[in-house]
Amino acid sequence: MTTPNNEPRNPYATGQQGQNSQYSQYPQYQGNAQNQGYPQYQQSPYQHHQPGYPGYPGYPAGPNMAGIQMAQTSMVLGILSIFIFFIGIILGPLAIAKANRAEREFNTPATAGKITGWIGLILALGWVAYVAFMILVVFSVPAVSTPQGF
């Protein structure tokens, strides 16, 4: 790759004999008024899937929106059951049930909904046990009487 004078050839120079042949094999695109110099590509025969459903040909489409919405609903119910103890007994099991349904019917992961639902349910049951224990303690302790004469 040298010239007759033992100088290296410039691979970036145009029109010289030493031009790199690997780059010259690509077609040159001539523009017209319609495409203004951009190459025209043929439409892929694989683009026949329904619009709105992501995915590439040969691969399964992603989870559907109903499963994603159910997983998000279970997570929101689980978070509410953590922060609102007195309705956590209701919202915790609802979050767990919605998460199970999202995983079973729609094959959508809903782990966050399950975990927050269980935490909310456990905290709510602990709150109910604490209130029941306090009521039991208050009513089971005998009344303290004051000594006579005071």
Coordinates of N, CA, C and O in Angstrom, one line a residue:
M1 N 0.8 -1.2 0.0 CA 0.0 0.0 0.0 C 0.9 1.3 0.0 O 0.6 2.2 0.7
T2 N 1.9 1.3 -0.8 CA 2.7 2.5 -0.9 C 2.7 2.9 -2.4 O 2.4 2.2 -3.3
T3 N 3.1 4.2 -2.6 CA 3.3 4.7 -3.9 C 4.6 4.3 -4.4 O 5.5 3.8 -3.7
P4 N 4.9 4.6 -5.7 CA 6.2 4.3 -6.2 C 7.3 5.1 -5.5 O 8.5 4.6 -5.5
N5 N 7.1 6.2 -4.8 CA 8.1 6.9 -4.0 C 8.2 6.4 -2.6 O 8.8 7.0 -1.8
N6 N 7.6 5.2 -2.3 CA 7.5 4.6 -0.9 C 6.8 5.5 0.1 O 7.1 5.5 1.2
E7 N 5.8 6.2 -0.4 CA 5.0 7.0 0.5 C 3.7 6.3 0.7 O 3.2 5.6 -0.3
P8 N 3.1 6.3 1.9 CA 1.8 5.6 2.0 C 0.7 6.3 1.3 O 0.7 7.5 1.1
R9 N -0.2 5.5 0.8 CA -1.3 6.0 0.0 C -2.4 6.5 1.0 O -2.6 6.0 2.1
N10 N -3.0 7.6 0.6 CA -4.1 8.2 1.4 C -5.4 7.5 1.1 O -5.9 7.6 0.0
P11 N -5.9 6.7 2.1 CA -7.2 6.0 1.8 C -8.4 6.9 1.6 O -9.4 6.5 1.1
Y12 N -8.3 8.1 2.1 CA -9.4 9.0 2.0 C -9.4 9.9 0.8 O -10.4 10.7 0.6
A13 N -8.4 9.9 0.0 CA -8.3 10.7 -1.2 C -9.3 10.1 -2.2 O -9.3 8.8 -2.4
T14 N -10.0 10.9 -2.9 CA -10.9 10.4 -4.0 C -10.2 10.3 -5.3 O -9.4 11.1 -5.6
G15 N -10.6 9.3 -6.1 CA -10.1 9.2 -7.4 C -8.8 8.6 -7.6 O -8.2 8.5 -8.7
Q16 N -8.2 8.2 -6.5 CA -6.8 7.6 -6.6 C -7.0 6.1 -6.7 O -8.0 5.5 -6.3
Q17 N -5.9 5.5 -7.1 CA -6.0 4.1 -7.3 C -6.0 3.3 -6.0 O -6.5 2.2 -5.9
G18 N -5.5 3.9 -5.0 CA -5.4 3.2 -3.7 C -6.7 3.4 -2.8 O -6.6 3.1 -1.7
Q19 N -7.8 3.8 -3.4 CA -9.0 4.0 -2.7 C -9.4 2.6 -2.1 O -9.4 1.6 -2.8
N20 N -9.9 2.7 -0.9 CA -10.3 1.4 -0.2 C -11.5 0.8 -0.9 O -12.6 1.5 -1.0
S21 N -11.4 -0.4 -1.4 CA -12.5 -1.0 -2.2 C -13.7 -1.4 -1.4 O -14.7 -1.6 -1.9
Q22 N -13.5 -1.6 -0.1 CA -14.7 -2.0 0.7 C -15.8 -1.0 0.8 O -16.9 -1.3 1.0
Y23 N -15.4 0.3 0.6 CA -16.4 1.3 0.7 C -17.0 1.6 -0.6 O -18.1 2.3 -0.7
S24 N -16.4 1.2 -1.7 CA -16.9 1.5 -3.0 C -18.0 0.6 -3.4 O -18.6 0.8 -4.5
Q25 N -18.2 -0.5 -2.7 CA -19.2 -1.5 -3.1 C -20.6 -1.0 -2.8 O -21.6 -1.6 -3.2
Y26 N -20.8 0.0 -1.9 CA -22.2 0.4 -1.6 C -22.7 1.3 -2.7 O -22.0 2.1 -3.3
P27 N -24.0 1.2 -3.0 CA -24.6 2.0 -4.1 C -24.7 3.5 -3.7 O -24.8 3.8 -2.6
Q28 N -24.5 4.2 -4.7 CA -24.7 5.7 -4.6 C -26.1 6.0 -5.0 O -26.6 5.6 -6.0
Y29 N -26.7 6.8 -4.1 CA -28.1 7.2 -4.3 C -28.2 8.5 -5.0 O -27.6 9.5 -4.6
Q30 N -28.9 8.6 -6.1 CA -29.1 9.8 -6.8 C -30.5 10.3 -6.4 O -31.5 9.6 -6.5
G31 N -30.6 11.6 -6.1 CA -31.8 12.1 -5.6 C -32.6 12.7 -6.8 O -32.1 13.0 -7.8
N32 N -33.9 12.7 -6.6 CA -34.8 13.4 -7.5 C -35.7 14.3 -6.7 O -35.6 14.5 -5.5
A33 N -36.6 14.9 -7.4 CA -37.5 15.9 -6.7 C -38.3 15.3 -5.6 O -38.7 15.9 -4.6
Q34 N -38.7 14.0 -5.8 CA -39.6 13.4 -4.9 C -38.9 12.9 -3.6 O -39.4 13.2 -2.5
N35 N -37.7 12.3 -3.7 CA -37.1 11.8 -2.4 C -35.9 12.7 -2.0 O -35.4 12.5 -0.9
Q36 N -35.5 13.7 -2.8 CA -34.5 14.7 -2.4 C -33.2 14.1 -1.9 O -32.7 14.5 -0.9
G37 N -32.7 13.1 -2.5 CA -31.5 12.5 -2.2 C -31.5 11.4 -1.2 O -30.5 10.8 -0.8
Y38 N -32.7 11.1 -0.6 CA -32.7 10.0 0.3 C -33.1 8.7 -0.4 O -33.8 8.7 -1.3
P39 N -32.5 7.6 0.1 CA -32.8 6.3 -0.6 C -34.2 5.9 -0.4 O -34.8 6.2 0.7
Q40 N -34.8 5.3 -1.3 CA -36.1 4.7 -1.2 C -36.0 3.3 -0.7 O -35.3 2.5 -1.4
Y41 N -36.7 3.0 0.3 CA -36.6 1.6 0.9 C -37.9 0.9 0.6 O -39.0 1.6 0.6
Q42 N -37.9 -0.4 0.4 CA -39.1 -1.1 0.2 C -39.7 -1.4 1.5 O -39.0 -1.5 2.6
Q43 N -41.0 -1.5 1.5 CA -41.7 -1.8 2.8 C -41.5 -3.3 3.1 O -41.5 -4.1 2.3
S44 N -41.2 -3.5 4.4 CA -41.0 -4.8 4.9 C -42.2 -5.7 4.8 O -43.3 -5.2 5.2
P45 N -42.1 -6.9 4.4 CA -43.2 -7.8 4.4 C -43.7 -8.3 5.8 O -44.7 -8.9 5.9
Y46 N -42.9 -7.9 6.8 CA -43.2 -8.4 8.2 C -44.0 -7.4 8.9 O -44.3 -7.5 10.1
Q47 N -44.4 -6.3 8.3 CA -45.2 -5.2 9.0 C -46.7 -5.4 8.8 O -47.4 -4.5 8.6
H48 N -47.2 -6.6 9.0 CA -48.6 -6.9 8.9 C -49.3 -7.1 10.2 O -50.4 -7.5 10.2
H49 N -48.6 -6.9 11.3 CA -49.2 -7.0 12.6 C -50.2 -5.9 12.9 O -50.0 -4.8 12.3
Q50 N -51.1 -6.0 13.8 CA -52.1 -5.0 14.1 C -51.4 -3.8 14.7 O -50.5 -3.9 15.6
P51 N -51.8 -2.6 14.4 CA -51.3 -1.4 15.0 C -51.7 -1.3 16.5 O -52.8 -1.8 16.9
G52 N -50.8 -0.8 17.3 CA -51.2 -0.7 18.7 C -50.6 -1.8 19.6 O -50.6 -1.7 20.8
Y53 N -50.1 -2.9 18.9 CA -49.6 -4.0 19.7 C -48.1 -4.0 19.4 O -47.7 -4.3 18.3
P54 N -47.2 -3.7 20.4 CA -45.8 -3.6 20.1 C -45.3 -5.1 20.0 O -45.8 -6.0 20.4
G55 N -44.2 -5.1 19.3 CA -43.5 -6.4 19.1 C -42.9 -6.5 17.7 O -43.3 -5.8 16.8
Y56 N -42.0 -7.4 17.6 CA -41.3 -7.6 16.4 C -41.8 -8.9 15.8 O -42.2 -9.8 16.5
P57 N -41.7 -9.1 14.5 CA -42.1 -10.3 13.9 C -41.3 -11.5 14.4 O -40.1 -11.4 14.5
G58 N -42.0 -12.6 14.7 CA -41.3 -13.7 15.2 C -41.2 -13.8 16.7 O -40.8 -14.8 17.3
Y59 N -41.6 -12.7 17.3 CA -41.5 -12.6 18.8 C -42.9 -12.3 19.3 O -43.7 -11.6 18.7
P60 N -43.3 -12.8 20.5 CA -44.6 -12.5 21.0 C -44.7 -11.1 21.4 O -43.8 -10.4 21.8
A61 N -45.9 -10.6 21.3 CA -46.2 -9.2 21.7 C -46.1 -9.0 23.2 O -46.2 -10.0 23.9
G62 N -45.9 -7.8 23.6 CA -45.8 -7.6 25.1 C -47.1 -7.8 25.8 O -48.1 -8.1 25.2
P63 N -47.1 -7.6 27.1 CA -48.3 -7.9 27.8 C -49.4 -6.8 27.4 O -49.1 -5.7 27.1
N64 N -50.6 -7.3 27.5 CA -51.7 -6.4 27.1 C -52.0 -5.4 28.1 O -51.6 -5.5 29.3
M65 N -52.7 -4.3 27.8 CA -53.0 -3.2 28.6 C -53.9 -3.6 29.8 O -53.8 -3.1 30.9
A66 N -54.8 -4.6 29.7 CA -55.7 -5.0 30.8 C -54.8 -5.6 31.9 O -55.1 -5.3 33.1
G67 N -53.9 -6.4 31.6 CA -53.0 -7.0 32.6 C -52.2 -5.9 33.3 O -52.0 -6.0 34.5
I68 N -51.6 -5.0 32.5 CA -50.8 -3.9 33.1 C -51.7 -3.0 34.1 O -51.3 -2.7 35.2
Q69 N -52.9 -2.7 33.6 CA -53.8 -1.9 34.5 C -54.2 -2.7 35.8 O -54.2 -2.1 36.8
M70 N -54.4 -4.0 35.6 CA -54.7 -4.7 36.8 C -53.6 -4.8 37.8 O -53.7 -4.7 39.0
A71 N -52.3 -4.9 37.3 CA -51.2 -5.0 38.1 C -51.0 -3.6 38.8 O -50.6 -3.6 40.0
Q72 N -51.2 -2.5 38.1 CA -51.1 -1.2 38.7 C -52.1 -1.0 39.8 O -51.9 -0.4 40.8
T73 N -53.3 -1.4 39.5 CA -54.4 -1.3 40.5 C -54.1 -2.0 41.7 O -54.4 -1.5 42.8
S74 N -53.6 -3.2 41.6 CA -53.2 -4.0 42.8 C -52.1 -3.3 43.6 O -52.2 -3.3 44.8
M75 N -51.2 -2.7 42.9 CA -50.1 -2.0 43.6 C -50.7 -0.8 44.4 O -50.3 -0.5 45.5
V76 N -51.6 0.0 43.7 CA -52.2 1.2 44.4 C -53.0 0.7 45.6 O -52.9 1.4 46.7
L77 N -53.8 -0.3 45.4 CA -54.6 -0.8 46.6 C -53.7 -1.3 47.7 O -54.0 -1.1 48.9
G78 N -52.6 -1.9 47.4 CA -51.6 -2.4 48.4 C -51.0 -1.2 49.1 O -50.8 -1.2 50.3
I79 N -50.6 -0.2 48.4 CA -50.0 1.0 49.0 C -51.0 1.7 49.9 O -50.7 2.1 51.1
L80 N -52.3 1.8 49.5 CA -53.3 2.4 50.3 C -53.5 1.6 51.6 O -53.8 2.1 52.7
S81 N -53.5 0.2 51.4 CA -53.7 -0.6 52.6 C -52.6 -0.5 53.6 O -52.8 -0.7 54.8
I82 N -51.4 -0.1 53.2 CA -50.3 0.1 54.1 C -50.5 1.4 54.9 O -50.3 1.4 56.1
F83 N -50.9 2.5 54.2 CA -51.0 3.8 54.9 C -52.3 4.0 55.6 O -52.4 4.9 56.4
I84 N -53.4 3.3 55.2 CA -54.7 3.5 55.9 C -55.0 2.2 56.6 O -55.6 1.3 56.0
F85 N -54.6 2.1 57.9 CA -54.7 0.8 58.6 C -56.1 0.3 58.7 O -56.3 -0.9 58.5
F86 N -57.0 1.2 59.0 CA -58.4 0.7 59.3 C -59.1 0.1 58.1 O -60.1 -0.6 58.3
I87 N -58.7 0.5 56.9 CA -59.4 -0.2 55.8 C -58.4 -1.2 55.1 O -58.7 -1.7 54.0
G88 N -57.2 -1.4 55.7 CA -56.3 -2.3 55.2 C -56.7 -3.7 55.2 O -56.3 -4.5 54.3
I89 N -57.7 -4.1 56.0 CA -58.2 -5.4 56.1 C -59.0 -5.7 54.8 O -59.1 -6.8 54.4
I90 N -59.6 -4.6 54.2 CA -60.4 -4.8 53.0 C -59.5 -4.7 51.8 O -59.5 -5.5 50.8
L91 N -58.6 -3.6 51.8 CA -57.8 -3.3 50.6 C -56.6 -4.3 50.4 O -56.3 -4.6 49.2
G92 N -56.1 -4.8 51.5 CA -55.0 -5.8 51.3 C -55.4 -7.0 50.6 O -54.7 -7.4 49.6
P93 N -56.4 -7.7 51.0 CA -56.9 -8.9 50.2 C -57.3 -8.5 48.8 O -57.1 -9.3 47.8
L94 N -57.9 -7.4 48.6 CA -58.2 -7.0 47.2 C -57.0 -6.8 46.3 O -57.0 -7.2 45.2
A95 N -55.9 -6.2 46.9 CA -54.7 -6.0 46.2 C -54.1 -7.4 45.8 O -53.6 -7.6 44.7
I96 N -54.1 -8.3 46.8 CA -53.6 -9.7 46.5 C -54.4 -10.4 45.4 O -53.8 -11.0 44.5
A97 N -55.7 -10.3 45.5 CA -56.5 -10.9 44.5 C -56.3 -10.4 43.1 O -56.3 -11.1 42.1
K98 N -56.2 -9.0 43.0 CA -56.0 -8.4 41.7 C -54.6 -8.8 41.1 O -54.5 -9.0 39.9
A99 N -53.6 -8.9 42.0 CA -52.3 -9.3 41.5 C -52.3 -10.7 41.0 O -51.7 -11.0 40.0
N100 N -53.0 -11.6 41.8 CA -53.1 -13.0 41.3 C -53.8 -13.1 40.0 O -53.4 -13.9 39.1
R101 N -54.9 -12.3 39.8 CA -55.6 -12.4 38.6 C -54.8 -11.8 37.4 O -54.8 -12.4 36.3
A102 N -54.0 -10.8 37.6 CA -53.2 -10.2 36.6 C -52.1 -11.2 36.2 O -51.8 -11.3 35.0
E103 N -51.6 -12.0 37.1 CA -50.5 -13.0 36.8 C -51.1 -14.2 36.1 O -50.6 -14.7 35.2
R104 N -52.3 -14.6 36.6 CA -52.9 -15.8 36.1 C -53.6 -15.6 34.7 O -53.3 -16.4 33.8
E105 N -54.4 -14.6 34.6 CA -55.1 -14.5 33.3 C -54.4 -13.7 32.2 O -54.6 -14.0 31.1
F106 N -53.6 -12.8 32.6 CA -52.9 -11.9 31.6 C -51.4 -12.1 31.5 O -50.8 -11.5 30.7
N107 N -50.9 -13.0 32.4 CA -49.4 -13.3 32.3 C -48.6 -12.0 32.5 O -47.6 -11.8 31.8
T108 N -49.0 -11.2 33.4 CA -48.4 -9.9 33.7 C -47.8 -10.0 35.1 O -48.5 -10.3 36.0
P109 N -46.5 -9.7 35.3 CA -46.0 -9.7 36.7 C -46.6 -8.6 37.5 O -46.7 -7.5 37.1
A110 N -47.0 -9.0 38.7 CA -47.7 -8.1 39.6 C -47.1 -8.3 41.1 O -47.9 -8.3 42.0
T111 N -45.8 -8.5 41.2 CA -45.2 -8.8 42.5 C -45.4 -7.6 43.4 O -45.6 -7.8 44.6
A112 N -45.3 -6.4 43.0 CA -45.4 -5.2 43.9 C -46.8 -5.2 44.5 O -46.9 -4.8 45.7
G113 N -47.8 -5.5 43.7 CA -49.2 -5.5 44.3 C -49.3 -6.6 45.4 O -50.0 -6.4 46.4
K114 N -48.7 -7.8 45.1 CA -48.8 -8.8 46.1 C -48.1 -8.4 47.4 O -48.6 -8.6 48.5
I115 N -46.9 -7.9 47.3 CA -46.1 -7.6 48.5 C -46.7 -6.5 49.3 O -46.9 -6.6 50.5
T116 N -47.2 -5.4 48.6 CA -47.8 -4.3 49.3 C -49.1 -4.7 49.9 O -49.5 -4.3 51.0
G117 N -49.9 -5.6 49.2 CA -51.1 -6.1 49.8 C -50.9 -6.9 51.0 O -51.6 -6.8 52.0
W118 N -49.9 -7.8 51.0 CA -49.6 -8.6 52.2 C -49.1 -7.7 53.4 O -49.5 -8.0 54.5
I119 N -48.3 -6.8 53.1 CA -47.8 -5.9 54.1 C -48.9 -5.1 54.7 O -49.1 -5.0 56.0
G120 N -49.8 -4.6 53.9 CA -51.0 -3.8 54.4 C -51.9 -4.7 55.2 O -52.4 -4.3 56.2
L121 N -52.1 -5.9 54.7 CA -53.0 -6.9 55.5 C -52.4 -7.2 56.9 O -53.1 -7.2 57.9
I122 N -51.1 -7.5 56.9 CA -50.4 -7.8 58.2 C -50.5 -6.6 59.1 O -50.8 -6.7 60.3
L123 N -50.2 -5.4 58.6 CA -50.3 -4.2 59.5 C -51.7 -4.0 60.0 O -51.9 -3.6 61.1
A124 N -52.7 -4.2 59.1 CA -54.1 -4.0 59.5 C -54.5 -5.0 60.6 O -55.2 -4.7 61.6
L125 N -54.1 -6.3 60.4 CA -54.4 -7.3 61.4 C -53.7 -7.0 62.7 O -54.2 -7.2 63.8
G126 N -52.4 -6.5 62.6 CA -51.7 -6.1 63.9 C -52.4 -4.9 64.5 O -52.5 -4.9 65.8
W127 N -52.9 -4.0 63.8 CA -53.7 -2.8 64.3 C -54.9 -3.3 65.0 O -55.3 -2.9 66.1
V128 N -55.7 -4.2 64.4 CA -56.9 -4.8 65.0 C -56.5 -5.5 66.3 O -57.2 -5.4 67.3
A129 N -55.5 -6.3 66.3 CA -55.1 -7.1 67.5 C -54.6 -6.1 68.6 O -55.0 -6.3 69.8
Y130 N -54.0 -5.0 68.3 CA -53.6 -4.0 69.3 C -54.8 -3.4 69.9 O -54.9 -3.2 71.1
V131 N -55.8 -3.0 69.1 CA -57.0 -2.3 69.6 C -57.8 -3.3 70.5 O -58.2 -3.0 71.6
A132 N -57.9 -4.6 70.0 CA -58.6 -5.6 70.8 C -57.9 -5.8 72.2 O -58.5 -5.9 73.2
F133 N -56.5 -5.9 72.1 CA -55.8 -6.0 73.3 C -56.0 -4.9 74.3 O -56.1 -5.1 75.5
M134 N -56.0 -3.7 73.8 CA -56.1 -2.5 74.7 C -57.5 -2.4 75.3 O -57.7 -2.1 76.4
I135 N -58.5 -2.8 74.5 CA -59.9 -2.9 75.0 C -60.0 -3.9 76.1 O -60.6 -3.7 77.2
L136 N -59.3 -5.1 75.9 CA -59.3 -6.1 76.9 C -58.6 -5.7 78.2 O -59.1 -5.9 79.3
V137 N -57.5 -5.0 78.0 CA -56.8 -4.5 79.2 C -57.6 -3.5 80.0 O -57.6 -3.5 81.2
V138 N -58.2 -2.6 79.2 CA -58.9 -1.5 79.9 C -60.1 -2.0 80.7 O -60.3 -1.6 81.9
F139 N -60.8 -3.0 80.2 CA -62.0 -3.5 80.8 C -61.7 -4.6 81.8 O -62.5 -5.0 82.6
S140 N -60.5 -5.2 81.8 CA -60.2 -6.3 82.7 C -59.5 -5.8 84.0 O -59.5 -6.6 84.9
V141 N -58.9 -4.7 83.9 CA -58.2 -4.2 85.1 C -59.3 -3.7 86.1 O -60.2 -2.9 85.8
P142 N -59.2 -4.2 87.4 CA -60.2 -3.7 88.4 C -60.0 -2.2 88.6 O -58.9 -1.7 88.6
A143 N -61.1 -1.6 89.0 CA -61.0 -0.2 89.3 C -60.2 0.1 90.5 O -60.3 -0.6 91.5
V144 N -59.4 1.0 90.5 CA -58.6 1.4 91.7 C -59.4 2.3 92.5 O -59.9 3.3 92.1
S145 N -59.6 1.9 93.8 CA -60.4 2.7 94.7 C -59.5 3.6 95.5 O -58.4 3.2 95.9
T146 N -59.9 4.7 95.9 CA -59.2 5.6 96.7 C -59.4 5.2 98.2 O -60.5 4.7 98.5
P147 N -58.5 5.4 99.0 CA -58.6 5.0 100.4 C -59.7 5.9 101.1 O -60.0 7.0 100.7
Q148 N -60.4 5.3 102.1 CA -61.4 6.0 102.8 C -60.8 7.2 103.6 O -59.8 7.2 104.1
G149 N -61.5 8.2 103.6 CA -61.1 9.4 104.4 C -60.5 10.5 103.6 O -60.1 11.5 104.1
F150 N -60.3 10.3 102.4 CA -59.7 11.4 101.6 C -60.8 12.1 100.9 O -61.7 11.8 100.4

